[in-house]
Amino acid sequence: MSKTVRIFVKGNEAVSRGALAAKCRCFFGYPITPQNEIPEFMSSEMPKAGGEFVQAESEVAAANMLLGAGACGVRAMTSSSSPGVSLKQEAISYMAGSEIPAVIVNMNRGGPGLGDIGPAQGDYYQSTRGGGHGDYRLLVLAPSTGQEAYDMTIQAFDLAFKYRNPVMVLGDAILGQMKEPITPWIPENIESEGGEDWRLDGANGREKRLIKSLFLEEGALAGQNQKLQAKYDAMKEMADAELFDTEDAELVVCAYGSIGRIAKSAVRKLRKEGKKVGLFRPKTLYPFPEKPLLKLAKEGKRFLTVEHNLGQMVDDVRLAIRTVADSDFFPIYPGNLPTPDDFEEPILKSLEGK
Amino acid sequence: MSRYLDSIIAGFGGQGVMLIGNLLAYAGMQEGLNVTYIPVYGPEMRGGTANCTVVLAEEEIGSPIIRRPTSLIIMNRPSLDKFQTRLQDGGINIINSSLVDMELADTKRVNCYAVPANEIADKLGNTRMANMVALGAFIEATKIMPLDAVVNSLDNVISAHYSHLIPKNAEALQAGADHIK
Amino acid sequence: MSEMNEKLVFDRPKAVIDRPTHYCPGCHHGVAHRLVGELLEELGVFEDTILVSSIGCSVFLYNYLNVDAVEAPHGRAPAVATGVKAARKDNFVFAYQGDGDLASIGMAEILHAANRGEKISVVFVNNTVYGMTGGQMAPTTLIGQRTTTCPSGRCLEHEGAPIRMTEIIAGLGGTAFAARGSLDNVKNIRQAKKYMRKAFECQTQNKGFGFVELLSACPTNWKMTPVQANERIQTEMIPYFPLGVYKDTDEGGAC
């Protein structure tokens, strides 16, 4: 009998190990709590994997190093937490505009400003609406467990190259700091490099290549935006969500990431008390899993969105179900540490339609 | 009913509450359980109060953060003040009676175990093993897993530099368990 | 004279694309581009080169050189080049930046790339103004020089002193070579090319960070004729930005 080997690691380490399993070969970091275990782990493990680790002078520089490595078609990553991710937005916009694949990890902390070092979900808008200047989207994956942190980091690299687009793995201080068993696995048939037809590696007799986001010729920028739009439309096929006890539920709680799993505990407890409640947990925040949500709405269910912010994902929930239903909203203020108990009362209220 | 236990372990920074939280969770994993461990620090790197939450369960774990736990390990007085009222009725409360006045224990509502962890550890030769004494008592009181599972996990949570202390830590775990047998 | 007697004595380097540049008359970017192109060919790295272009007039360098290229955000070319080199250790990686890009918004990136000793080369074109945006004050604008954002002339008390980048870069541990040349006359151009060769060789020989500053004319924004602009380099710029080698680890240090 083969016993699956589990290792007991922080979410930050799960992300790092996932990246190495995905053959990430360039990592650019900068210290900020609560993601420091990622650059720390990478500084020792990346060289062993034959890759490059650079501690950048700033998050600005780290993101631009990512741009450079990504333009070469090499699997590359950077990680940070909210204030640092704000600084990365410049390069992220350029990467989106230049169609450079890259993975950015954000272990969301409390804000605005310096906020705190605790968990929060205040960066939902920033992550799903582009975040920098111009009109663009990142693919955004939202793990809620250590295992998902590992799995989704691997997936992030595949998606980045599939769509030639930056991908964000959006966790929070809970995911980053919590230890949980994970079962590492190594994906098959992946290479540390992709993009044979566009990557930069020296012309060597072929036509030279240019990776850029500047389009001054008449019609060129409109064409580029149209191309990006088509790509974002195509991404919709990979929207994904976990549906838990939704089948006969009268009320569906919508929550993502760490809050999703905390809400799950509350849903389970109320189920045991005979309450008809379920959970809808988006695993992709962009594209948002609109279809399964709309289906639930059409079945006549009611909705309550809970988030660790003042109400951001609730916009996407409402957009998805707008033709047939609406969603209540319950905030956990950044700075407070939520527990399942906090969700019971608002869930019961929504269930009763109050 | 399937096995489930959640616990808040709290004390001063330096009392090793994070270490025994890690140890408990790691041993739980080795026992085939689902586990989560989450530390909560004060802003200071050293010397503040510290606590962690460990959840051990046969079924999938939802929340790793618990408002009203089913068990506690209380290593100092401020931790008792902060967490005892949150303990569920009939919950298990391991109290380090070397540092906490047992008059303050809510013996009517919850199951309190007075464990003079510092004294027992002192007798074994090192006060710093008070955390292990408390964890040993906790395992005995909750019966969540065999003590051996914890002992066998010591080498995974104690760094190689301190590996010579593993036998002593195992003794401390046993002494804690023996104390409340 | 018959065609048979014609002899080709001067040709376009293969690395340089045969097309007219968009630069203004008297601008020195074209000269700098050509020197880069000649060197890429002479050093045998042209086919392996990855150019990191910056923001400013020279963003279009990628339209004039026959090499792979990526466009960096404003000031970030040394960070982008760091990433490119991390991914492509065997390729020749260089950045080409102007004074606003390198010495103002990109100050952190250039200093740290140099200090880490990145095996990249940076060509720094200093013409004392933001050219593309219309001649605003740059960190290298000379005291008293009028620009659209210091119309009465740069004032030491308000705007600080012009920054001498090569001297700063030369003081950093990872720098293998740092020199300042000028493109105002043939003699200086030849000398500048020698400096650039040395800076590029720091990379091909894996010695460390190579840096060359090129004093250049911007007649349009200086509101001068090309001839006047060249004279200004001699009379105003070189006295403040002295030419020469400021660090050469081969020669055991600074000049």
mmCIF file of C-alpha atoms in Angstrom, chain A residues 27-288:
data_model
loop_
_atom_site.group_PDB
_atom_site.id
_atom_site.type_symbol
_atom_site.label_atom_id
_atom_site.label_comp_id
_atom_site.label_asym_id
_atom_site.label_seq_id
_atom_site.Cartn_x
_atom_site.Cartn_y
_atom_site.Cartn_z
ATOM 1 C CA PHE A 27 12.333 34.594 -8.684
ATOM 2 C CA PHE A 28 12.505 38.273 -7.777
ATOM 3 C CA GLY A 29 11.624 39.225 -4.215
ATOM 4 C CA TYR A 30 11.557 42.008 -1.676
ATOM 5 C CA PRO A 31 10.807 41.667 2.052
ATOM 6 C CA ILE A 32 7.344 42.483 3.353
ATOM 7 C CA THR A 33 5.240 40.713 5.970
ATOM 8 C CA PRO A 34 3.338 38.343 5.730
ATOM 9 C CA GLN A 35 5.023 36.791 2.658
ATOM 10 C CA ASN A 36 8.677 36.719 3.743
ATOM 11 C CA GLU A 37 8.864 32.931 3.792
ATOM 12 C CA ILE A 38 8.527 32.945 -0.004
ATOM 13 C CA PRO A 39 11.697 34.934 -0.827
ATOM 14 C CA GLU A 40 13.474 33.242 2.076
ATOM 15 C CA PHE A 41 12.634 29.784 0.756
ATOM 16 C CA MET A 42 13.439 30.774 -2.818
ATOM 17 C CA SER A 43 16.812 32.257 -1.869
ATOM 18 C CA SER A 44 18.030 28.833 -0.803
ATOM 19 C CA GLU A 45 16.000 26.500 -3.023
ATOM 20 C CA MET A 46 15.997 28.316 -6.365
ATOM 21 C CA PRO A 47 19.783 28.074 -6.851
ATOM 22 C CA LYS A 48 19.568 24.346 -6.055
ATOM 23 C CA ALA A 49 17.011 24.021 -8.847
ATOM 24 C CA GLY A 50 19.423 25.750 -11.211
ATOM 25 C CA GLY A 51 17.440 28.983 -11.271
ATOM 26 C CA GLU A 52 18.076 32.573 -10.339
ATOM 27 C CA PHE A 53 17.030 34.379 -7.162
ATOM 28 C CA VAL A 54 17.412 38.138 -6.936
ATOM 29 C CA GLN A 55 16.505 40.239 -3.923
ATOM 30 C CA ALA A 56 15.490 43.424 -5.694
ATOM 31 C CA GLU A 57 15.979 46.955 -4.395
ATOM 32 C CA SER A 58 12.212 47.514 -4.340
ATOM 33 C CA GLU A 59 8.964 45.929 -5.381
ATOM 34 C CA VAL A 60 9.051 48.240 -8.382
ATOM 35 C CA ALA A 61 12.338 46.713 -9.472
ATOM 36 C CA ALA A 62 11.282 43.146 -8.633
ATOM 37 C CA ALA A 63 8.242 43.422 -10.896
ATOM 38 C CA ASN A 64 10.350 44.883 -13.696
ATOM 39 C CA MET A 65 12.872 42.073 -13.355
ATOM 40 C CA LEU A 66 9.900 39.745 -13.704
ATOM 41 C CA LEU A 67 8.969 41.580 -16.892
ATOM 42 C CA GLY A 68 12.473 41.022 -18.258
ATOM 43 C CA ALA A 69 12.599 37.316 -17.438
ATOM 44 C CA GLY A 70 9.033 36.796 -18.666
ATOM 45 C CA ALA A 71 9.896 38.434 -21.996
ATOM 46 C CA CYS A 72 12.476 35.669 -22.419
ATOM 47 C CA GLY A 73 9.748 33.053 -22.054
ATOM 48 C CA VAL A 74 11.237 31.710 -18.830
ATOM 49 C CA ARG A 75 8.896 30.721 -16.008
ATOM 50 C CA ALA A 76 9.316 33.532 -13.494
ATOM 51 C CA MET A 77 7.594 34.785 -10.365
ATOM 52 C CA THR A 78 7.515 37.541 -7.798
ATOM 53 C CA SER A 79 5.668 37.721 -4.505
ATOM 54 C CA SER A 80 4.644 40.450 -2.116
ATOM 55 C CA SER A 81 1.876 41.721 0.095
ATOM 56 C CA SER A 82 -0.576 44.557 -0.480
ATOM 57 C CA PRO A 83 1.587 47.736 -0.195
ATOM 58 C CA GLY A 84 4.287 46.013 -2.224
ATOM 59 C CA VAL A 85 1.802 44.814 -4.816
ATOM 60 C CA SER A 86 0.670 48.419 -5.293
ATOM 61 C CA LEU A 87 4.265 49.205 -6.268
ATOM 62 C CA LYS A 88 4.313 46.346 -8.757
ATOM 63 C CA GLN A 89 1.317 47.657 -10.671
ATOM 64 C CA GLU A 90 3.405 49.682 -13.119
ATOM 65 C CA ALA A 91 5.214 46.619 -14.428
ATOM 66 C CA ILE A 92 2.056 44.496 -14.289
ATOM 67 C CA SER A 93 0.317 46.938 -16.619
ATOM 68 C CA TYR A 94 3.285 46.806 -19.015
ATOM 69 C CA MET A 95 3.325 43.009 -18.855
ATOM 70 C CA ALA A 96 -0.384 42.861 -19.643
ATOM 71 C CA GLY A 97 0.097 45.329 -22.509
ATOM 72 C CA SER A 98 3.126 43.455 -23.854
ATOM 73 C CA GLU A 99 1.504 40.039 -23.279
ATOM 74 C CA ILE A 100 4.271 38.749 -21.039
ATOM 75 C CA PRO A 101 3.473 35.615 -18.998
ATOM 76 C CA ALA A 102 4.412 35.884 -15.326
ATOM 77 C CA VAL A 103 3.147 34.908 -11.894
ATOM 78 C CA ILE A 104 2.584 37.420 -9.126
ATOM 79 C CA VAL A 105 1.688 36.279 -5.612
ATOM 80 C CA ASN A 106 -0.120 38.636 -3.234
ATOM 81 C CA MET A 107 -0.521 37.603 0.393
ATOM 82 C CA ASN A 108 -3.119 40.267 1.077
ATOM 83 C CA ARG A 109 -2.759 42.204 4.352
ATOM 84 C CA GLY A 110 -4.845 44.891 5.985
ATOM 85 C CA GLY A 111 -5.069 48.335 4.385
ATOM 86 C CA PRO A 112 -5.434 50.991 3.206
ATOM 87 C CA GLY A 113 -1.959 52.474 3.517
ATOM 88 C CA LEU A 114 0.341 50.570 5.795
ATOM 89 C CA GLY A 115 -2.707 48.932 7.416
ATOM 90 C CA ASP A 116 -1.500 45.996 9.477
ATOM 91 C CA ILE A 117 0.187 42.661 8.896
ATOM 92 C CA GLY A 118 -2.967 40.631 9.470
ATOM 93 C CA PRO A 119 -5.225 39.060 6.849
ATOM 94 C CA ALA A 120 -7.625 41.032 4.656
ATOM 95 C CA GLN A 121 -9.250 40.930 1.217
ATOM 96 C CA GLY A 122 -9.006 44.614 0.401
ATOM 97 C CA ASP A 123 -7.068 43.960 -2.812
ATOM 98 C CA TYR A 124 -9.923 42.223 -4.645
ATOM 99 C CA TYR A 125 -10.635 45.217 -6.855
ATOM 100 C CA GLN A 126 -6.947 45.835 -7.488
ATOM 101 C CA SER A 127 -6.457 42.213 -8.506
ATOM 102 C CA THR A 128 -9.535 41.704 -10.666
ATOM 103 C CA ARG A 129 -9.896 45.142 -12.274
ATOM 104 C CA GLY A 130 -6.377 45.378 -13.581
ATOM 105 C CA GLY A 131 -4.752 47.333 -10.773
ATOM 106 C CA GLY A 132 -2.508 49.579 -12.823
ATOM 107 C CA HIS A 133 -3.214 52.032 -15.627
ATOM 108 C CA GLY A 134 -4.992 51.089 -18.819
ATOM 109 C CA ASP A 135 -7.642 48.513 -19.508
ATOM 110 C CA TYR A 136 -6.456 45.003 -18.819
ATOM 111 C CA ARG A 137 -7.117 41.954 -16.693
ATOM 112 C CA LEU A 138 -5.050 39.436 -14.794
ATOM 113 C CA LEU A 139 -6.122 35.877 -14.274
ATOM 114 C CA VAL A 140 -6.682 35.710 -10.542
ATOM 115 C CA LEU A 141 -6.594 32.448 -8.592
ATOM 116 C CA ALA A 142 -7.776 32.370 -4.980
ATOM 117 C CA PRO A 143 -6.510 29.395 -2.957
ATOM 118 C CA SER A 144 -8.087 28.695 0.413
ATOM 119 C CA THR A 145 -5.898 25.829 1.652
ATOM 120 C CA GLY A 146 -2.223 24.949 1.645
ATOM 121 C CA GLN A 147 -2.872 22.290 -0.969
ATOM 122 C CA GLU A 148 -4.672 24.752 -3.208
ATOM 123 C CA ALA A 149 -1.815 27.205 -2.729
ATOM 124 C CA TYR A 150 0.519 24.537 -4.109
ATOM 125 C CA ASP A 151 -1.804 23.381 -6.880
ATOM 126 C CA MET A 152 -2.874 26.841 -8.017
ATOM 127 C CA THR A 153 0.694 28.108 -8.193
ATOM 128 C CA ILE A 154 1.442 25.281 -10.616
ATOM 129 C CA GLN A 155 -1.730 26.082 -12.516
ATOM 130 C CA ALA A 156 -0.797 29.782 -12.556
ATOM 131 C CA PHE A 157 2.320 29.124 -14.642
ATOM 132 C CA ASP A 158 0.391 26.980 -17.126
ATOM 133 C CA LEU A 159 -2.278 29.643 -17.524
ATOM 134 C CA ALA A 160 0.257 32.456 -17.805
ATOM 135 C CA PHE A 161 1.815 30.760 -20.817
ATOM 136 C CA LYS A 162 -1.456 29.499 -22.254
ATOM 137 C CA TYR A 163 -2.828 33.035 -22.420
ATOM 138 C CA ARG A 164 0.442 35.006 -22.517
ATOM 139 C CA ASN A 165 -0.834 37.026 -19.589
ATOM 140 C CA PRO A 166 0.247 37.817 -16.024
ATOM 141 C CA VAL A 167 -1.493 35.615 -13.462
ATOM 142 C CA MET A 168 -2.045 36.539 -9.839
ATOM 143 C CA VAL A 169 -2.267 34.092 -6.965
ATOM 144 C CA LEU A 170 -4.240 35.986 -4.343
ATOM 145 C CA GLY A 171 -3.948 34.688 -0.797
ATOM 146 C CA ASP A 172 -3.921 36.490 2.517
ATOM 147 C CA ALA A 173 -2.024 36.511 5.804
ATOM 148 C CA ILE A 174 -4.037 33.498 7.001
ATOM 149 C CA LEU A 175 -3.073 31.386 4.003
ATOM 150 C CA GLY A 176 0.523 32.574 4.093
ATOM 151 C CA GLN A 177 1.102 32.014 7.800
ATOM 152 C CA MET A 178 -1.050 28.947 8.450
ATOM 153 C CA LYS A 179 0.593 25.546 8.461
ATOM 154 C CA GLU A 180 -1.273 22.639 6.952
ATOM 155 C CA PRO A 181 -0.324 19.296 5.437
ATOM 156 C CA ILE A 182 0.074 19.308 1.678
ATOM 157 C CA THR A 183 0.780 16.486 -0.725
ATOM 158 C CA PRO A 184 3.379 17.751 -3.178
ATOM 159 C CA TRP A 185 3.240 16.445 -6.732
ATOM 160 C CA ILE A 186 5.299 17.102 -9.797
ATOM 161 C CA PRO A 187 3.437 17.986 -12.997
ATOM 162 C CA GLU A 188 4.472 16.115 -16.109
ATOM 163 C CA ASN A 189 5.466 17.438 -19.512
ATOM 164 C CA ILE A 190 6.257 20.972 -18.540
ATOM 165 C CA GLU A 191 9.286 23.008 -19.492
ATOM 166 C CA SER A 192 10.961 25.848 -17.645
ATOM 167 C CA GLU A 193 10.578 27.865 -20.858
ATOM 168 C CA GLY A 194 7.781 28.417 -23.312
ATOM 169 C CA GLY A 195 6.820 30.786 -26.088
ATOM 170 C CA GLU A 196 9.091 29.415 -28.805
ATOM 171 C CA ASP A 197 7.442 31.708 -31.332
ATOM 172 C CA TRP A 198 7.747 34.972 -29.424
ATOM 173 C CA ARG A 199 10.323 34.757 -26.627
ATOM 174 C CA LEU A 200 13.559 36.736 -26.704
ATOM 175 C CA ASP A 201 16.713 34.665 -26.947
ATOM 176 C CA GLY A 202 18.805 36.506 -29.539
ATOM 177 C CA ALA A 203 17.831 36.646 -33.208
ATOM 178 C CA ASN A 204 20.531 34.221 -34.425
ATOM 179 C CA GLY A 205 19.519 34.392 -38.055
ATOM 180 C CA ARG A 206 15.757 34.591 -37.592
ATOM 181 C CA GLU A 207 13.699 37.795 -37.734
ATOM 182 C CA LYS A 208 14.332 39.961 -34.713
ATOM 183 C CA ARG A 209 11.575 40.033 -32.095
ATOM 184 C CA LEU A 210 10.176 42.954 -30.179
ATOM 185 C CA ILE A 211 8.093 42.846 -27.018
ATOM 186 C CA LYS A 212 6.441 46.164 -26.321
ATOM 187 C CA SER A 213 3.301 47.902 -25.167
ATOM 188 C CA LEU A 214 3.713 51.141 -27.144
ATOM 189 C CA PHE A 215 1.429 51.324 -30.193
ATOM 190 C CA LEU A 216 1.519 54.723 -31.862
ATOM 191 C CA GLU A 217 0.601 53.866 -35.452
ATOM 192 C CA GLU A 218 -2.966 54.672 -36.387
ATOM 193 C CA GLY A 219 -5.241 51.820 -35.377
ATOM 194 C CA ALA A 220 -2.483 49.803 -33.733
ATOM 195 C CA LEU A 221 -3.488 50.388 -30.121
ATOM 196 C CA ALA A 222 -7.141 49.767 -30.854
ATOM 197 C CA GLY A 223 -6.088 46.527 -32.509
ATOM 198 C CA GLN A 224 -4.049 45.536 -29.488
ATOM 199 C CA ASN A 225 -6.939 46.289 -27.134
ATOM 200 C CA GLN A 226 -9.288 44.276 -29.324
ATOM 201 C CA LYS A 227 -6.860 41.388 -29.237
ATOM 202 C CA LEU A 228 -6.627 41.599 -25.447
ATOM 203 C CA GLN A 229 -10.405 41.711 -25.169
ATOM 204 C CA ALA A 230 -10.692 38.538 -27.236
ATOM 205 C CA LYS A 231 -8.174 36.888 -24.942
ATOM 206 C CA TYR A 232 -10.085 37.903 -21.808
ATOM 207 C CA ASP A 233 -13.261 36.525 -23.379
ATOM 208 C CA ALA A 234 -11.475 33.255 -24.103
ATOM 209 C CA MET A 235 -10.321 33.027 -20.489
ATOM 210 C CA LYS A 236 -13.917 32.718 -19.333
ATOM 211 C CA GLU A 237 -13.829 29.003 -20.084
ATOM 212 C CA MET A 238 -11.544 28.405 -17.113
ATOM 213 C CA ALA A 239 -13.728 30.104 -14.500
ATOM 214 C CA ASP A 240 -14.049 27.770 -11.536
ATOM 215 C CA ALA A 241 -15.796 27.558 -8.190
ATOM 216 C CA GLU A 242 -16.457 25.151 -5.339
ATOM 217 C CA LEU A 243 -20.118 24.486 -4.611
ATOM 218 C CA PHE A 244 -20.730 23.071 -1.156
ATOM 219 C CA ASP A 245 -24.186 21.938 -0.002
ATOM 220 C CA THR A 246 -25.845 24.258 -2.506
ATOM 221 C CA GLU A 247 -28.235 21.738 -4.037
ATOM 222 C CA ASP A 248 -31.160 22.151 -1.660
ATOM 223 C CA ALA A 249 -29.899 25.347 -0.073
ATOM 224 C CA GLU A 250 -32.254 28.290 0.297
ATOM 225 C CA LEU A 251 -29.387 30.635 1.019
ATOM 226 C CA VAL A 252 -25.984 30.483 -0.639
ATOM 227 C CA VAL A 253 -23.052 32.136 1.104
ATOM 228 C CA CYS A 254 -20.498 33.561 -1.350
ATOM 229 C CA ALA A 255 -16.937 33.884 -0.071
ATOM 230 C CA TYR A 256 -13.420 33.302 -1.419
ATOM 231 C CA GLY A 257 -9.994 32.326 -0.117
ATOM 232 C CA SER A 258 -9.505 32.007 3.629
ATOM 233 C CA ILE A 259 -12.882 33.586 4.279
ATOM 234 C CA GLY A 260 -14.397 30.912 2.059
ATOM 235 C CA ARG A 261 -13.129 28.121 4.298
ATOM 236 C CA ILE A 262 -14.086 29.953 7.478
ATOM 237 C CA ALA A 263 -17.584 30.444 6.070
ATOM 238 C CA LYS A 264 -17.642 26.747 5.245
ATOM 239 C CA SER A 265 -17.322 25.911 8.936
ATOM 240 C CA ALA A 266 -20.277 28.151 9.700
ATOM 241 C CA VAL A 267 -22.308 26.575 6.877
ATOM 242 C CA ARG A 268 -21.507 23.067 8.147
ATOM 243 C CA LYS A 269 -22.552 23.926 11.674
ATOM 244 C CA LEU A 270 -25.836 25.467 10.539
ATOM 245 C CA ARG A 271 -26.499 22.461 8.302
ATOM 246 C CA LYS A 272 -26.225 20.231 11.358
ATOM 247 C CA GLU A 273 -28.877 22.424 12.924
ATOM 248 C CA GLY A 274 -31.094 21.781 9.889
ATOM 249 C CA LYS A 275 -30.672 25.149 8.195
ATOM 250 C CA LYS A 276 -30.732 25.020 4.406
ATOM 251 C CA VAL A 277 -27.559 26.907 3.651
ATOM 252 C CA GLY A 278 -24.720 26.284 1.212
ATOM 253 C CA LEU A 279 -21.442 27.822 0.091
ATOM 254 C CA PHE A 280 -20.279 29.183 -3.261
ATOM 255 C CA ARG A 281 -16.526 29.697 -3.254
ATOM 256 C CA PRO A 282 -14.958 31.148 -6.420
ATOM 257 C CA LYS A 283 -11.545 29.642 -7.099
ATOM 258 C CA THR A 284 -10.964 32.032 -9.969
ATOM 259 C CA LEU A 285 -11.770 35.650 -9.190
ATOM 260 C CA TYR A 286 -11.037 36.709 -12.749
ATOM 261 C CA PRO A 287 -12.680 35.291 -14.721
ATOM 262 C CA PHE A 288 -15.462 35.269 -12.146
#
